[in-house]
Amino acid sequence: MAIDPEKLLNYPIPEVRQQVTQRDTIFYALSIGLGQDPMDRRQLDFLDHHRALKAFPSIAVVLGHPGFWAARPDTGIDAVRVVHGEQGIVWHHPIPVEGEIIGRTRITGLIDKGAGKGALMYSEKQVIEAASGKLLATLTSTTFLRGDGGFGGPSGPVKPVHPVPERAPALSLDLATRPEQALYYRLNGDDNPLHADPDFAARAGFPRPILHGLCTLGVVCHALLKTLCDYDPAGLKEMDLRFSSPVYPGETIRTEIWPEEGAFRARVVERDVIVVNNGRVVRAR
């Protein structure tokens, strides 16, 4: 059954109010792999509640998260074939380590790639500090609906991609993921069974559960924050990337960076496969 574009564009994704604790903030940092080097004191700023704790900036992707709402039958989406395609973050203010957060998510566009070719769904989430009403971050996302093309919608405009230089990267950093990392990460609020259930993963065409795309983003954000900003969260203003291939938990992610162009990509070292491409990063002036 084809999706109803008008219904989907106006789908009432519930506003989420979340009471964030320091424990949540620390758990997020652990779930994207921080803490694997016990001698890296800068990482402890995001992990040790006895210090002046900081929120890791990419935590914005899980705050006020509305859950796997696309799996609801009334959306008309073939949820088994949903893949996260692109993700962007704009940080407006530092993320607090605790307090009430509001997440407001809406669908901003649908692109029909044609019958048998899938569709693109664009969405936006605003992360707001409840006490002050301050907009902390704006997140944009592209979801590839692999089973929902041919609904008669527009074929464009499609979001442009950020070019990656052809020369060798100026910087690179390898960060390992853990075999059980997807099981940790899903406790941030993303319960898609694709990341935990082998049978569900097989129905989706994968040999085993894959790492969340947003967990991969967190690992890449870690590489950017370490290499470009010396772990200062205020050093990042924007990042945007395209997911090009899945990561399997336990693999090593190598982030390759071209600081002059504000470009990056990431590959899995063990398979030499590009998993994040067309990355764009903007640093604080």
CSV table of C-alpha atoms in Angstrom, one decimal:
chain,number,residue,atom,x,y,z
A,1,MET,CA,0.0,0.0,0.0
A,2,ALA,CA,1.4,3.4,-1.0
A,3,ILE,CA,1.9,6.0,1.6
A,4,ASP,CA,-0.4,9.0,1.7
A,5,PRO,CA,1.9,12.0,1.4
A,6,GLU,CA,-0.5,14.6,2.7
A,7,LYS,CA,-1.2,12.5,5.7
A,8,LEU,CA,2.4,11.8,6.4
A,9,LEU,CA,3.5,15.5,6.0
A,10,ASN,CA,0.9,16.4,8.6
A,11,TYR,CA,1.5,13.4,10.8
A,12,PRO,CA,1.2,14.4,14.5
A,13,ILE,CA,4.6,13.3,15.9
A,14,PRO,CA,4.1,13.8,19.7
A,15,GLU,CA,6.1,16.5,21.5
A,16,VAL,CA,8.4,14.8,24.0
A,17,ARG,CA,9.3,16.2,27.4
A,18,GLN,CA,12.3,14.5,28.9
A,19,GLN,CA,13.8,15.0,32.4
A,20,VAL,CA,17.5,14.6,31.7
A,21,THR,CA,19.8,13.6,34.6
A,22,GLN,CA,23.5,13.6,34.9
A,23,ARG,CA,23.3,9.8,34.7
A,24,ASP,CA,21.6,10.1,31.3
A,25,THR,CA,24.4,12.5,30.1
A,26,ILE,CA,27.1,10.2,31.2
A,27,PHE,CA,25.4,7.1,29.8
A,28,TYR,CA,25.1,8.7,26.4
A,29,ALA,CA,28.9,9.4,26.3
A,30,LEU,CA,29.6,5.8,27.3
A,31,SER,CA,27.2,4.5,24.7
A,32,ILE,CA,29.1,6.1,21.8
A,33,GLY,CA,32.4,4.7,23.1
A,34,LEU,CA,34.0,7.3,25.4
A,35,GLY,CA,35.9,5.9,28.3
A,36,GLN,CA,37.7,3.1,26.5
A,37,ASP,CA,41.0,4.8,27.2
A,38,PRO,CA,41.2,5.1,31.0
A,39,MET,CA,44.2,7.4,30.8
A,40,ASP,CA,42.4,10.0,28.5
A,41,ARG,CA,41.6,12.7,31.2
A,42,ARG,CA,39.8,14.9,28.7
A,43,GLN,CA,37.2,12.2,28.1
A,44,LEU,CA,36.5,12.1,31.8
A,45,ASP,CA,35.0,15.6,31.5
A,46,PHE,CA,32.0,13.8,29.9
A,47,LEU,CA,32.0,10.8,32.2
A,48,ASP,CA,33.0,11.6,35.8
A,49,HIS,CA,30.2,13.3,37.8
A,50,HIS,CA,32.8,14.3,40.4
A,51,ARG,CA,34.2,16.8,37.8
A,52,ALA,CA,32.6,19.8,36.2
A,53,LEU,CA,30.6,17.5,34.0
A,54,LYS,CA,30.0,18.5,30.3
A,55,ALA,CA,27.4,17.1,27.9
A,56,PHE,CA,28.9,15.5,24.8
A,57,PRO,CA,27.5,17.7,22.0
A,58,SER,CA,26.0,15.0,19.8
A,59,ILE,CA,23.7,14.0,22.7
A,60,ALA,CA,21.3,16.4,21.0
A,61,VAL,CA,20.3,13.6,18.6
A,62,VAL,CA,18.7,11.5,21.5
A,63,LEU,CA,17.2,14.3,23.5
A,64,GLY,CA,13.4,14.6,23.1
A,65,HIS,CA,13.5,11.6,20.8
A,66,PRO,CA,10.0,10.6,19.7
A,67,GLY,CA,10.9,6.9,19.3
A,68,PHE,CA,10.4,4.7,16.3
A,69,TRP,CA,7.1,6.3,15.4
A,70,ALA,CA,7.5,5.3,11.7
A,71,ALA,CA,6.6,1.8,12.8
A,72,ARG,CA,3.0,2.8,13.7
A,73,PRO,CA,0.5,1.2,11.3
A,74,ASP,CA,-1.3,4.5,10.6
A,75,THR,CA,1.9,6.1,9.0
A,76,GLY,CA,1.7,3.7,6.1
A,77,ILE,CA,5.5,3.3,6.1
A,78,ASP,CA,7.1,-0.1,5.5
A,79,ALA,CA,9.0,0.1,8.8
A,80,VAL,CA,11.1,-3.0,8.1
A,81,ARG,CA,12.8,-1.2,5.2
A,82,VAL,CA,13.5,2.1,6.8
A,83,VAL,CA,17.1,3.3,6.7
A,84,HIS,CA,18.6,6.5,8.2
A,85,GLY,CA,20.2,8.3,5.3
A,86,GLU,CA,21.5,11.7,6.4
A,87,GLN,CA,21.8,13.7,9.7
A,88,GLY,CA,22.6,17.3,10.5
A,89,ILE,CA,23.1,19.2,13.8
A,90,VAL,CA,23.2,22.9,14.4
A,91,TRP,CA,24.2,23.8,18.0
A,92,HIS,CA,22.7,27.2,19.1
A,93,HIS,CA,23.7,26.9,22.8
A,94,PRO,CA,25.6,24.4,25.0
A,95,ILE,CA,23.6,21.4,25.9
A,96,PRO,CA,22.9,21.3,29.7
A,97,VAL,CA,23.9,18.2,31.7
A,98,GLU,CA,20.6,18.0,33.4
A,99,GLY,CA,17.1,19.5,33.4
A,100,GLU,CA,13.9,19.2,31.4
A,101,ILE,CA,14.2,19.1,27.6
A,102,ILE,CA,11.5,19.4,25.0
A,103,GLY,CA,11.8,17.7,21.6
A,104,ARG,CA,9.5,18.9,18.8
A,105,THR,CA,9.7,16.8,15.5
A,106,ARG,CA,8.0,17.4,12.2
A,107,ILE,CA,8.1,16.1,8.7
A,108,THR,CA,9.4,18.8,6.3
A,109,GLY,CA,9.4,17.1,2.9
A,110,LEU,CA,8.9,13.9,0.9
A,111,ILE,CA,10.7,12.9,-2.3
A,112,ASP,CA,9.4,10.1,-4.5
A,113,LYS,CA,12.3,8.2,-6.2
A,114,GLY,CA,9.8,6.0,-8.1
A,115,ALA,CA,8.2,2.6,-7.8
A,116,GLY,CA,10.7,0.1,-6.6
A,117,LYS,CA,13.3,2.8,-5.8
A,118,GLY,CA,12.0,4.1,-2.5
A,119,ALA,CA,11.3,7.5,-1.1
A,120,LEU,CA,13.1,10.2,1.0
A,121,MET,CA,11.5,11.7,4.0
A,122,TYR,CA,13.0,14.9,5.4
A,123,SER,CA,12.4,15.8,9.1
A,124,GLU,CA,13.5,18.4,11.7
A,125,LYS,CA,13.7,18.2,15.4
A,126,GLN,CA,14.1,21.2,17.7
A,127,VAL,CA,15.7,20.6,21.1
A,128,ILE,CA,14.5,23.2,23.6
A,129,GLU,CA,15.4,23.9,27.2
A,130,ALA,CA,12.0,23.8,29.0
A,131,ALA,CA,12.9,26.2,31.8
A,132,SER,CA,14.1,29.1,29.6
A,133,GLY,CA,12.5,28.2,26.2
A,134,LYS,CA,15.9,28.5,24.7
A,135,LEU,CA,16.5,26.6,21.4
A,136,LEU,CA,19.6,24.5,22.1
A,137,ALA,CA,19.9,22.6,18.8
A,138,THR,CA,18.2,22.0,15.5
A,139,LEU,CA,18.5,18.6,13.9
A,140,THR,CA,17.7,17.7,10.3
A,141,SER,CA,17.3,14.1,9.1
A,142,THR,CA,16.8,12.3,5.9
A,143,THR,CA,15.2,8.8,6.1
A,144,PHE,CA,15.3,6.4,3.2
A,145,LEU,CA,12.0,4.6,2.9
A,146,ARG,CA,13.2,1.7,0.8
A,147,GLY,CA,9.7,0.2,0.4
A,148,ASP,CA,7.6,3.3,-0.2
A,149,GLY,CA,8.4,4.7,-3.6
A,150,GLY,CA,5.9,5.3,-6.3
A,151,PHE,CA,3.3,7.3,-4.3
A,152,GLY,CA,3.1,10.1,-6.9
A,153,GLY,CA,5.0,12.7,-5.1
A,154,PRO,CA,7.7,15.1,-6.4
A,155,SER,CA,11.1,13.9,-7.5
A,156,GLY,CA,12.9,17.0,-6.1
A,157,PRO,CA,14.5,19.1,-5.0
A,158,VAL,CA,16.9,16.7,-3.3
A,159,LYS,CA,19.3,18.0,-0.6
A,160,PRO,CA,22.7,18.7,-2.1
A,161,VAL,CA,25.8,16.8,-0.8
A,162,HIS,CA,28.9,18.4,0.6
A,163,PRO,CA,32.0,17.4,-1.6
A,164,VAL,CA,34.9,15.6,-0.1
A,165,PRO,CA,38.4,16.5,-1.5
A,166,GLU,CA,40.1,13.9,-3.7
A,167,ARG,CA,43.5,14.3,-2.0
A,168,ALA,CA,44.5,12.4,1.1
A,169,PRO,CA,43.0,13.7,4.4
A,170,ALA,CA,45.1,16.0,6.6
A,171,LEU,CA,43.9,14.3,9.8
A,172,SER,CA,42.5,10.8,10.7
A,173,LEU,CA,41.5,9.1,13.9
A,174,ASP,CA,40.6,5.4,14.5
A,175,LEU,CA,38.0,4.7,17.2
A,176,ALA,CA,36.8,1.2,18.1
A,177,THR,CA,33.2,0.2,18.7
A,178,ARG,CA,32.3,-2.6,21.0
A,179,PRO,CA,30.4,-5.9,20.0
A,180,GLU,CA,27.5,-5.0,22.4
A,181,GLN,CA,27.5,-1.3,21.7
A,182,ALA,CA,24.1,-1.3,19.8
A,183,LEU,CA,22.5,-2.9,22.8
A,184,TYR,CA,23.8,0.0,25.0
A,185,TYR,CA,23.0,2.7,22.5
A,186,ARG,CA,19.3,1.6,22.1
A,187,LEU,CA,18.7,2.5,25.8
A,188,ASN,CA,19.0,6.1,24.7
A,189,GLY,CA,15.5,5.7,23.3
A,190,ASP,CA,16.0,4.2,19.8
A,191,ASP,CA,14.2,0.8,20.0
A,192,ASN,CA,14.4,-0.1,16.3
A,193,PRO,CA,14.8,-3.9,16.4
A,194,LEU,CA,17.2,-3.7,13.4
A,195,HIS,CA,19.9,-3.0,16.0
A,196,ALA,CA,19.1,-5.9,18.4
A,197,ASP,CA,17.1,-8.7,16.8
A,198,PRO,CA,18.9,-11.0,14.4
A,199,ASP,CA,15.7,-12.2,12.7
A,200,PHE,CA,14.5,-8.6,12.1
A,201,ALA,CA,17.9,-7.7,10.7
A,202,ALA,CA,17.7,-10.7,8.3
A,203,ARG,CA,14.3,-9.6,7.1
A,204,ALA,CA,15.8,-6.2,6.4
A,205,GLY,CA,18.6,-7.8,4.3
A,206,PHE,CA,21.4,-7.6,6.8
A,207,PRO,CA,23.5,-10.6,8.1
A,208,ARG,CA,23.3,-9.4,11.7
A,209,PRO,CA,22.1,-6.4,13.7
A,210,ILE,CA,23.8,-3.2,12.7
A,211,LEU,CA,24.9,-0.2,14.7
A,212,HIS,CA,22.5,2.7,14.9
A,213,GLY,CA,23.4,5.4,12.3
A,214,LEU,CA,23.2,7.9,15.1
A,215,CYS,CA,25.7,5.9,17.2
A,216,THR,CA,28.1,6.0,14.2
A,217,LEU,CA,27.5,9.8,14.1
A,218,GLY,CA,28.4,9.9,17.8
A,219,VAL,CA,31.7,8.1,17.2
A,220,VAL,CA,32.5,10.4,14.3
A,221,CYS,CA,31.6,13.5,16.4
A,222,HIS,CA,34.0,12.2,19.0
A,223,ALA,CA,36.7,12.1,16.4
A,224,LEU,CA,35.9,15.7,15.2
A,225,LEU,CA,35.7,17.0,18.8
A,226,LYS,CA,39.0,15.4,19.7
A,227,THR,CA,41.0,16.3,16.6
A,228,LEU,CA,39.6,19.8,15.8
A,229,CYS,CA,38.5,21.2,19.2
A,230,ASP,CA,40.6,19.5,21.8
A,231,TYR,CA,37.3,18.2,23.4
A,232,ASP,CA,35.8,21.6,23.8
A,233,PRO,CA,32.1,21.2,23.1
A,234,ALA,CA,31.8,25.0,22.2
A,235,GLY,CA,34.2,24.4,19.4
A,236,LEU,CA,31.5,22.7,17.2
A,237,LYS,CA,28.8,24.8,15.6
A,238,GLU,CA,27.4,22.5,12.8
A,239,MET,CA,27.9,19.0,11.4
A,240,ASP,CA,26.2,17.2,8.6
A,241,LEU,CA,26.8,13.8,7.1
A,242,ARG,CA,25.5,11.1,4.9
A,243,PHE,CA,25.3,7.4,6.0
A,244,SER,CA,26.7,5.4,3.0
A,245,SER,CA,27.0,1.9,4.5
A,246,PRO,CA,26.2,0.1,7.8
A,247,VAL,CA,28.6,-0.4,10.6
A,248,TYR,CA,28.5,-3.7,12.5
A,249,PRO,CA,29.1,-3.5,16.3
A,250,GLY,CA,32.8,-4.3,17.1
A,251,GLU,CA,34.2,-2.7,14.0
A,252,THR,CA,36.7,0.2,14.0
A,253,ILE,CA,35.7,3.5,12.5
A,254,ARG,CA,38.4,5.7,11.0
A,255,THR,CA,37.3,9.3,10.5
A,256,GLU,CA,39.2,11.2,7.8
A,257,ILE,CA,39.2,15.0,8.0
A,258,TRP,CA,40.0,17.9,5.7
A,259,PRO,CA,39.9,20.9,8.1
A,260,GLU,CA,40.4,23.6,5.4
A,261,GLU,CA,37.3,22.5,3.6
A,262,GLY,CA,35.4,21.6,6.7
A,263,ALA,CA,35.0,18.1,5.2
A,264,PHE,CA,35.1,14.6,6.6
A,265,ARG,CA,34.2,11.0,5.9
A,266,ALA,CA,34.5,7.7,7.8
A,267,ARG,CA,35.4,4.2,6.9
A,268,VAL,CA,35.3,0.8,8.6
A,269,VAL,CA,39.0,-0.3,8.9
A,270,GLU,CA,38.3,-4.0,8.9
A,271,ARG,CA,36.4,-4.0,5.6
A,272,ASP,CA,37.8,-0.8,4.1
A,273,VAL,CA,34.2,0.4,3.4
A,274,ILE,CA,33.1,4.0,3.5
A,275,VAL,CA,30.3,4.2,6.1
A,276,VAL,CA,29.9,8.0,6.3
A,277,ASN,CA,30.4,10.3,3.4
A,278,ASN,CA,30.1,13.9,2.3
A,279,GLY,CA,30.6,15.2,5.9
A,280,ARG,CA,30.5,18.9,6.7
A,281,VAL,CA,31.7,20.5,9.9
A,282,VAL,CA,31.7,24.1,11.0
A,283,ARG,CA,33.8,25.2,13.9
A,284,ALA,CA,33.3,28.2,16.2
A,285,ARG,CA,35.3,31.3,15.0
